[in-house]
C-alpha cells in the first residue's frame, strides 16, 4: 500500500480536484489512498483548457507513466497563453497493473515489462490507448468542428510513445506529432516493418526531444 500526502499535491488546482472525491472530513493533514485517486482520475474526463479567442487548433497531450493530466496542466496553460487560439486537451491514462513496478496499479497508457527492452511492446494496451486517442481526435472533428490537420498530438515519455504509435497509424491527417523523452514502440521487437504507417501521416512533421542524461528512457 502506498499513500500520497495531500499537502504535497502539485498545485492548488490539483488539490481542488481531489478534495470533492477523496478527502476525509475534518482532518487538516489528509492522506489519500493513491490507487483510489488514480482509478478516480482514469474515469474522469480529460482536462480541457479552452482557447482564449477563436478556436484555431487543438493540442492533445498525453502524460507519462504514473502521472495524470493534472501534471501537465500548468504547461497547458502556458501553451494556451502563448497561442490563444489553441485548445489544450490533457487526458488521464487508465489505471492498470504495471509489470515493471511489481504489478502495482497506476496510470499507464500500456504495460511495461522492462526498460532495457523498449522494442517489445504491449500491443493490446497500445491498441486500447489508440482507441482513446482516436476518440478524442474525432470528438474535436465532429463536435468542435476542427479539421484533423489543425490538431497536434503529443506526449511525454509513455505518452510520447503512445502519440508516435497512434499518430503514425492514424487515418486522420494531423498537423504534427510531438514526442518528449519517448520512443516508437514496435509490435515485434526490432522489426520496424511490424508497424504499418498510414498514408495520411507519412509526411506529418514530428518534433522529438530527448535529454541526453535521461536515466529512465535512455537517449541511446
PDB file of N, CA and C in Angstrom, residues 111-178:
ATOM      1  N   UNK A 111       1.291  -1.442 -20.651  1.00  0.00           N
ATOM      2  CA  UNK A 111       2.160  -2.097 -19.681  1.00  0.00           C
ATOM      3  C   UNK A 111       3.612  -2.038 -20.157  1.00  0.00           C
ATOM      4  N   UNK A 112       4.526  -1.990 -19.199  1.00  0.00           N
ATOM      5  CA  UNK A 112       5.958  -2.037 -19.493  1.00  0.00           C
ATOM      6  C   UNK A 112       6.566  -3.155 -18.652  1.00  0.00           C
ATOM      7  N   UNK A 113       7.265  -4.071 -19.311  1.00  0.00           N
ATOM      8  CA  UNK A 113       7.875  -5.186 -18.598  1.00  0.00           C
ATOM      9  C   UNK A 113       9.271  -4.825 -18.106  1.00  0.00           C
ATOM     10  N   UNK A 114      10.057  -4.151 -18.935  1.00  0.00           N
ATOM     11  CA  UNK A 114      11.403  -3.738 -18.541  1.00  0.00           C
ATOM     12  C   UNK A 114      11.858  -2.582 -19.419  1.00  0.00           C
ATOM     13  N   UNK A 115      12.656  -1.703 -18.835  1.00  0.00           N
ATOM     14  CA  UNK A 115      13.111  -0.515 -19.555  1.00  0.00           C
ATOM     15  C   UNK A 115      14.211  -0.832 -20.559  1.00  0.00           C
ATOM     16  N   UNK A 116      14.891  -1.941 -20.371  1.00  0.00           N
ATOM     17  CA  UNK A 116      16.012  -2.268 -21.248  1.00  0.00           C
ATOM     18  C   UNK A 116      15.572  -2.847 -22.582  1.00  0.00           C
ATOM     19  N   UNK A 117      14.273  -3.111 -22.730  1.00  0.00           N
ATOM     20  CA  UNK A 117      13.790  -3.748 -23.956  1.00  0.00           C
ATOM     21  C   UNK A 117      12.632  -2.932 -24.520  1.00  0.00           C
ATOM     22  N   UNK A 118      12.954  -1.713 -24.987  1.00  0.00           N
ATOM     23  CA  UNK A 118      11.912  -0.803 -25.439  1.00  0.00           C
ATOM     24  C   UNK A 118      11.174  -1.321 -26.661  1.00  0.00           C
ATOM     25  N   UNK A 119      11.831  -2.158 -27.449  1.00  0.00           N
ATOM     26  CA  UNK A 119      11.206  -2.604 -28.682  1.00  0.00           C
ATOM     27  C   UNK A 119      10.046  -3.568 -28.484  1.00  0.00           C
ATOM     28  N   UNK A 120      10.005  -4.249 -27.326  1.00  0.00           N
ATOM     29  CA  UNK A 120       8.923  -5.193 -27.063  1.00  0.00           C
ATOM     30  C   UNK A 120       7.742  -4.439 -26.480  1.00  0.00           C
ATOM     31  N   UNK A 121       6.657  -4.365 -27.211  1.00  0.00           N
ATOM     32  CA  UNK A 121       5.537  -3.511 -26.814  1.00  0.00           C
ATOM     33  C   UNK A 121       4.346  -4.325 -26.337  1.00  0.00           C
ATOM     34  N   UNK A 122       3.594  -3.731 -25.428  1.00  0.00           N
ATOM     35  CA  UNK A 122       2.305  -4.274 -25.011  1.00  0.00           C
ATOM     36  C   UNK A 122       1.283  -3.831 -26.054  1.00  0.00           C
ATOM     37  N   UNK A 123       1.143  -4.621 -27.092  1.00  0.00           N
ATOM     38  CA  UNK A 123       0.304  -4.223 -28.231  1.00  0.00           C
ATOM     39  C   UNK A 123      -1.150  -4.044 -27.808  1.00  0.00           C
ATOM     40  N   UNK A 124      -1.644  -4.916 -26.957  1.00  0.00           N
ATOM     41  CA  UNK A 124      -3.039  -4.809 -26.524  1.00  0.00           C
ATOM     42  C   UNK A 124      -3.281  -3.475 -25.817  1.00  0.00           C
ATOM     43  N   UNK A 125      -2.372  -3.107 -24.912  1.00  0.00           N
ATOM     44  CA  UNK A 125      -2.509  -1.834 -24.216  1.00  0.00           C
ATOM     45  C   UNK A 125      -2.384  -0.650 -25.150  1.00  0.00           C
ATOM     46  N   UNK A 126      -1.446  -0.715 -26.084  1.00  0.00           N
ATOM     47  CA  UNK A 126      -1.257   0.365 -27.048  1.00  0.00           C
ATOM     48  C   UNK A 126      -2.477   0.523 -27.946  1.00  0.00           C
ATOM     49  N   UNK A 127      -3.074  -0.606 -28.327  1.00  0.00           N
ATOM     50  CA  UNK A 127      -4.259  -0.535 -29.183  1.00  0.00           C
ATOM     51  C   UNK A 127      -5.447   0.065 -28.416  1.00  0.00           C
ATOM     52  N   UNK A 128      -5.565  -0.257 -27.123  1.00  0.00           N
ATOM     53  CA  UNK A 128      -6.608   0.362 -26.303  1.00  0.00           C
ATOM     54  C   UNK A 128      -6.407   1.868 -26.224  1.00  0.00           C
ATOM     55  N   UNK A 129      -5.145   2.274 -26.043  1.00  0.00           N
ATOM     56  CA  UNK A 129      -4.839   3.703 -25.970  1.00  0.00           C
ATOM     57  C   UNK A 129      -5.084   4.382 -27.309  1.00  0.00           C
ATOM     58  N   UNK A 130      -4.783   3.679 -28.396  1.00  0.00           N
ATOM     59  CA  UNK A 130      -5.040   4.248 -29.725  1.00  0.00           C
ATOM     60  C   UNK A 130      -6.520   4.550 -29.905  1.00  0.00           C
ATOM     61  N   UNK A 131      -7.373   3.690 -29.363  1.00  0.00           N
ATOM     62  CA  UNK A 131      -8.823   3.937 -29.441  1.00  0.00           C
ATOM     63  C   UNK A 131      -9.212   5.183 -28.646  1.00  0.00           C
ATOM     64  N   UNK A 132      -8.606   5.352 -27.465  1.00  0.00           N
ATOM     65  CA  UNK A 132      -8.897   6.537 -26.646  1.00  0.00           C
ATOM     66  C   UNK A 132      -8.488   7.808 -27.379  1.00  0.00           C
ATOM     67  N   UNK A 133      -7.276   7.806 -27.925  1.00  0.00           N
ATOM     68  CA  UNK A 133      -6.767   8.992 -28.620  1.00  0.00           C
ATOM     69  C   UNK A 133      -7.593   9.280 -29.873  1.00  0.00           C
ATOM     70  N   UNK A 134      -7.904   8.235 -30.623  1.00  0.00           N
ATOM     71  CA  UNK A 134      -8.714   8.419 -31.837  1.00  0.00           C
ATOM     72  C   UNK A 134     -10.075   9.008 -31.485  1.00  0.00           C
ATOM     73  N   UNK A 135     -10.656   8.550 -30.367  1.00  0.00           N
ATOM     74  CA  UNK A 135     -11.934   9.101 -29.926  1.00  0.00           C
ATOM     75  C   UNK A 135     -11.836  10.583 -29.605  1.00  0.00           C
ATOM     76  N   UNK A 136     -10.735  11.001 -28.976  1.00  0.00           N
ATOM     77  CA  UNK A 136     -10.545  12.423 -28.662  1.00  0.00           C
ATOM     78  C   UNK A 136     -10.393  13.254 -29.931  1.00  0.00           C
ATOM     79  N   UNK A 137      -9.663  12.718 -30.886  1.00  0.00           N
ATOM     80  CA  UNK A 137      -9.473  13.429 -32.159  1.00  0.00           C
ATOM     81  C   UNK A 137     -10.795  13.548 -32.905  1.00  0.00           C
ATOM     82  N   UNK A 138     -11.543  12.470 -32.955  1.00  0.00           N
ATOM     83  CA  UNK A 138     -12.825  12.505 -33.669  1.00  0.00           C
ATOM     84  C   UNK A 138     -13.837  13.402 -32.960  1.00  0.00           C
ATOM     85  N   UNK A 139     -13.732  13.523 -31.650  1.00  0.00           N
ATOM     86  CA  UNK A 139     -14.598  14.447 -30.919  1.00  0.00           C
ATOM     87  C   UNK A 139     -14.299  15.888 -31.322  1.00  0.00           C
ATOM     88  N   UNK A 140     -13.021  16.206 -31.482  1.00  0.00           N
ATOM     89  CA  UNK A 140     -12.653  17.551 -31.935  1.00  0.00           C
ATOM     90  C   UNK A 140     -13.182  17.817 -33.343  1.00  0.00           C
ATOM     91  N   UNK A 141     -13.092  16.811 -34.201  1.00  0.00           N
ATOM     92  CA  UNK A 141     -13.552  16.970 -35.584  1.00  0.00           C
ATOM     93  C   UNK A 141     -15.066  17.132 -35.641  1.00  0.00           C
ATOM     94  N   UNK A 142     -15.781  16.286 -34.909  1.00  0.00           N
ATOM     95  CA  UNK A 142     -17.241  16.251 -35.020  1.00  0.00           C
ATOM     96  C   UNK A 142     -17.949  17.290 -34.158  1.00  0.00           C
ATOM     97  N   UNK A 143     -17.415  17.566 -32.963  1.00  0.00           N
ATOM     98  CA  UNK A 143     -18.101  18.477 -32.052  1.00  0.00           C
ATOM     99  C   UNK A 143     -17.508  19.882 -32.063  1.00  0.00           C
ATOM    100  N   UNK A 144     -16.191  19.975 -32.079  1.00  0.00           N
ATOM    101  CA  UNK A 144     -15.559  21.305 -32.085  1.00  0.00           C
ATOM    102  C   UNK A 144     -15.402  21.851 -33.500  1.00  0.00           C
ATOM    103  N   UNK A 145     -15.664  20.989 -34.501  1.00  0.00           N
ATOM    104  CA  UNK A 145     -15.578  21.383 -35.916  1.00  0.00           C
ATOM    105  C   UNK A 145     -14.172  21.856 -36.289  1.00  0.00           C
ATOM    106  N   UNK A 146     -13.185  21.180 -35.738  1.00  0.00           N
ATOM    107  CA  UNK A 146     -11.786  21.454 -36.062  1.00  0.00           C
ATOM    108  C   UNK A 146     -11.285  20.363 -37.000  1.00  0.00           C
ATOM    109  N   UNK A 147     -10.691  20.756 -38.129  1.00  0.00           N
ATOM    110  CA  UNK A 147     -10.158  19.765 -39.068  1.00  0.00           C
ATOM    111  C   UNK A 147      -8.999  19.017 -38.408  1.00  0.00           C
ATOM    112  N   UNK A 148      -8.816  17.771 -38.787  1.00  0.00           N
ATOM    113  CA  UNK A 148      -7.759  16.973 -38.175  1.00  0.00           C
ATOM    114  C   UNK A 148      -6.375  17.575 -38.408  1.00  0.00           C
ATOM    115  N   UNK A 149      -6.193  18.270 -39.552  1.00  0.00           N
ATOM    116  CA  UNK A 149      -4.888  18.876 -39.821  1.00  0.00           C
ATOM    117  C   UNK A 149      -4.665  20.174 -39.045  1.00  0.00           C
ATOM    118  N   UNK A 150      -5.571  20.453 -38.086  1.00  0.00           N
ATOM    119  CA  UNK A 150      -5.384  21.549 -37.134  1.00  0.00           C
ATOM    120  C   UNK A 150      -5.203  20.997 -35.715  1.00  0.00           C
ATOM    121  N   UNK A 151      -4.944  19.687 -35.637  1.00  0.00           N
ATOM    122  CA  UNK A 151      -4.763  19.021 -34.345  1.00  0.00           C
ATOM    123  C   UNK A 151      -3.332  18.499 -34.238  1.00  0.00           C
ATOM    124  N   UNK A 152      -2.678  18.824 -33.124  1.00  0.00           N
ATOM    125  CA  UNK A 152      -1.351  18.285 -32.821  1.00  0.00           C
ATOM    126  C   UNK A 152      -1.500  17.254 -31.713  1.00  0.00           C
ATOM    127  N   UNK A 153      -0.878  16.108 -31.904  1.00  0.00           N
ATOM    128  CA  UNK A 153      -0.891  15.042 -30.904  1.00  0.00           C
ATOM    129  C   UNK A 153       0.499  14.941 -30.300  1.00  0.00           C
ATOM    130  N   UNK A 154       0.584  14.943 -28.977  1.00  0.00           N
ATOM    131  CA  UNK A 154       1.898  14.876 -28.350  1.00  0.00           C
ATOM    132  C   UNK A 154       1.853  14.213 -26.998  1.00  0.00           C
ATOM    133  N   UNK A 155       3.047  14.010 -26.418  1.00  0.00           N
ATOM    134  CA  UNK A 155       3.099  13.415 -25.103  1.00  0.00           C
ATOM    135  C   UNK A 155       4.514  13.362 -24.565  1.00  0.00           C
ATOM    136  N   UNK A 156       4.602  12.967 -23.297  1.00  0.00           N
ATOM    137  CA  UNK A 156       5.876  12.841 -22.588  1.00  0.00           C
ATOM    138  C   UNK A 156       6.096  11.388 -22.180  1.00  0.00           C
ATOM    139  N   UNK A 157       7.292  10.869 -22.437  1.00  0.00           N
ATOM    140  CA  UNK A 157       7.681   9.526 -22.034  1.00  0.00           C
ATOM    141  C   UNK A 157       6.699   8.482 -22.596  1.00  0.00           C
ATOM    142  N   UNK A 158       5.951   7.792 -21.737  1.00  0.00           N
ATOM    143  CA  UNK A 158       4.988   6.807 -22.236  1.00  0.00           C
ATOM    144  C   UNK A 158       3.933   7.479 -23.107  1.00  0.00           C
ATOM    145  N   UNK A 159       3.585   8.712 -22.775  1.00  0.00           N
ATOM    146  CA  UNK A 159       2.635   9.467 -23.587  1.00  0.00           C
ATOM    147  C   UNK A 159       3.208   9.802 -24.954  1.00  0.00           C
ATOM    148  N   UNK A 160       4.532  10.043 -25.003  1.00  0.00           N
ATOM    149  CA  UNK A 160       5.199  10.301 -26.282  1.00  0.00           C
ATOM    150  C   UNK A 160       5.185   9.049 -27.150  1.00  0.00           C
ATOM    151  N   UNK A 161       5.491   7.904 -26.532  1.00  0.00           N
ATOM    152  CA  UNK A 161       5.477   6.634 -27.271  1.00  0.00           C
ATOM    153  C   UNK A 161       4.086   6.341 -27.818  1.00  0.00           C
ATOM    154  N   UNK A 162       3.068   6.599 -27.007  1.00  0.00           N
ATOM    155  CA  UNK A 162       1.680   6.366 -27.442  1.00  0.00           C
ATOM    156  C   UNK A 162       1.298   7.303 -28.577  1.00  0.00           C
ATOM    157  N   UNK A 163       1.786   8.532 -28.523  1.00  0.00           N
ATOM    158  CA  UNK A 163       1.476   9.504 -29.578  1.00  0.00           C
ATOM    159  C   UNK A 163       2.110   9.104 -30.900  1.00  0.00           C
ATOM    160  N   UNK A 164       3.348   8.642 -30.850  1.00  0.00           N
ATOM    161  CA  UNK A 164       4.004   8.184 -32.073  1.00  0.00           C
ATOM    162  C   UNK A 164       3.308   6.945 -32.632  1.00  0.00           C
ATOM    163  N   UNK A 165       3.026   5.990 -31.759  1.00  0.00           N
ATOM    164  CA  UNK A 165       2.386   4.738 -32.182  1.00  0.00           C
ATOM    165  C   UNK A 165       1.032   5.028 -32.834  1.00  0.00           C
ATOM    166  N   UNK A 166       0.248   5.892 -32.204  1.00  0.00           N
ATOM    167  CA  UNK A 166      -1.090   6.195 -32.720  1.00  0.00           C
ATOM    168  C   UNK A 166      -1.030   7.116 -33.928  1.00  0.00           C
ATOM    169  N   UNK A 167      -0.274   8.201 -33.790  1.00  0.00           N
ATOM    170  CA  UNK A 167      -0.246   9.212 -34.847  1.00  0.00           C
ATOM    171  C   UNK A 167       0.218   8.677 -36.189  1.00  0.00           C
ATOM    172  N   UNK A 168       1.214   7.803 -36.170  1.00  0.00           N
ATOM    173  CA  UNK A 168       1.759   7.287 -37.425  1.00  0.00           C
ATOM    174  C   UNK A 168       0.859   6.242 -38.076  1.00  0.00           C
ATOM    175  N   UNK A 169      -0.131   5.743 -37.326  1.00  0.00           N
ATOM    176  CA  UNK A 169      -1.076   4.767 -37.893  1.00  0.00           C
ATOM    177  C   UNK A 169      -2.467   5.353 -38.108  1.00  0.00           C
ATOM    178  N   UNK A 170      -2.602   6.637 -37.806  1.00  0.00           N
ATOM    179  CA  UNK A 170      -3.912   7.281 -37.851  1.00  0.00           C
ATOM    180  C   UNK A 170      -4.321   7.617 -39.283  1.00  0.00           C
ATOM    181  N   UNK A 171      -5.590   7.406 -39.593  1.00  0.00           N
ATOM    182  CA  UNK A 171      -6.087   7.737 -40.931  1.00  0.00           C
ATOM    183  C   UNK A 171      -6.429   9.217 -41.079  1.00  0.00           C
ATOM    184  N   UNK A 172      -6.545   9.930 -39.947  1.00  0.00           N
ATOM    185  CA  UNK A 172      -6.785  11.375 -39.986  1.00  0.00           C
ATOM    186  C   UNK A 172      -5.449  12.111 -40.093  1.00  0.00           C
ATOM    187  N   UNK A 173      -5.331  13.012 -41.035  1.00  0.00           N
ATOM    188  CA  UNK A 173      -4.114  13.802 -41.208  1.00  0.00           C
ATOM    189  C   UNK A 173      -3.948  14.770 -40.037  1.00  0.00           C
ATOM    190  N   UNK A 174      -2.805  14.709 -39.346  1.00  0.00           N
ATOM    191  CA  UNK A 174      -2.541  15.586 -38.219  1.00  0.00           C
ATOM    192  C   UNK A 174      -1.678  16.771 -38.628  1.00  0.00           C
ATOM    193  N   UNK A 175      -1.730  17.832 -37.814  1.00  0.00           N
ATOM    194  CA  UNK A 175      -0.852  18.985 -38.048  1.00  0.00           C
ATOM    195  C   UNK A 175       0.576  18.649 -37.646  1.00  0.00           C
ATOM    196  N   UNK A 176       0.733  17.783 -36.652  1.00  0.00           N
ATOM    197  CA  UNK A 176       2.063  17.406 -36.209  1.00  0.00           C
ATOM    198  C   UNK A 176       1.992  16.440 -35.040  1.00  0.00           C
ATOM    199  N   UNK A 177       3.143  15.851 -34.708  1.00  0.00           N
ATOM    200  CA  UNK A 177       3.276  14.944 -33.573  1.00  0.00           C
ATOM    201  C   UNK A 177       4.465  15.411 -32.737  1.00  0.00           C
ATOM    202  N   UNK A 178       4.284  15.466 -31.424  1.00  0.00           N
ATOM    203  CA  UNK A 178       5.355  15.861 -30.506  1.00  0.00           C
ATOM    204  C   UNK A 178       5.678  14.675 -29.598  1.00  0.00           C
TER     205      UNK A 178
END
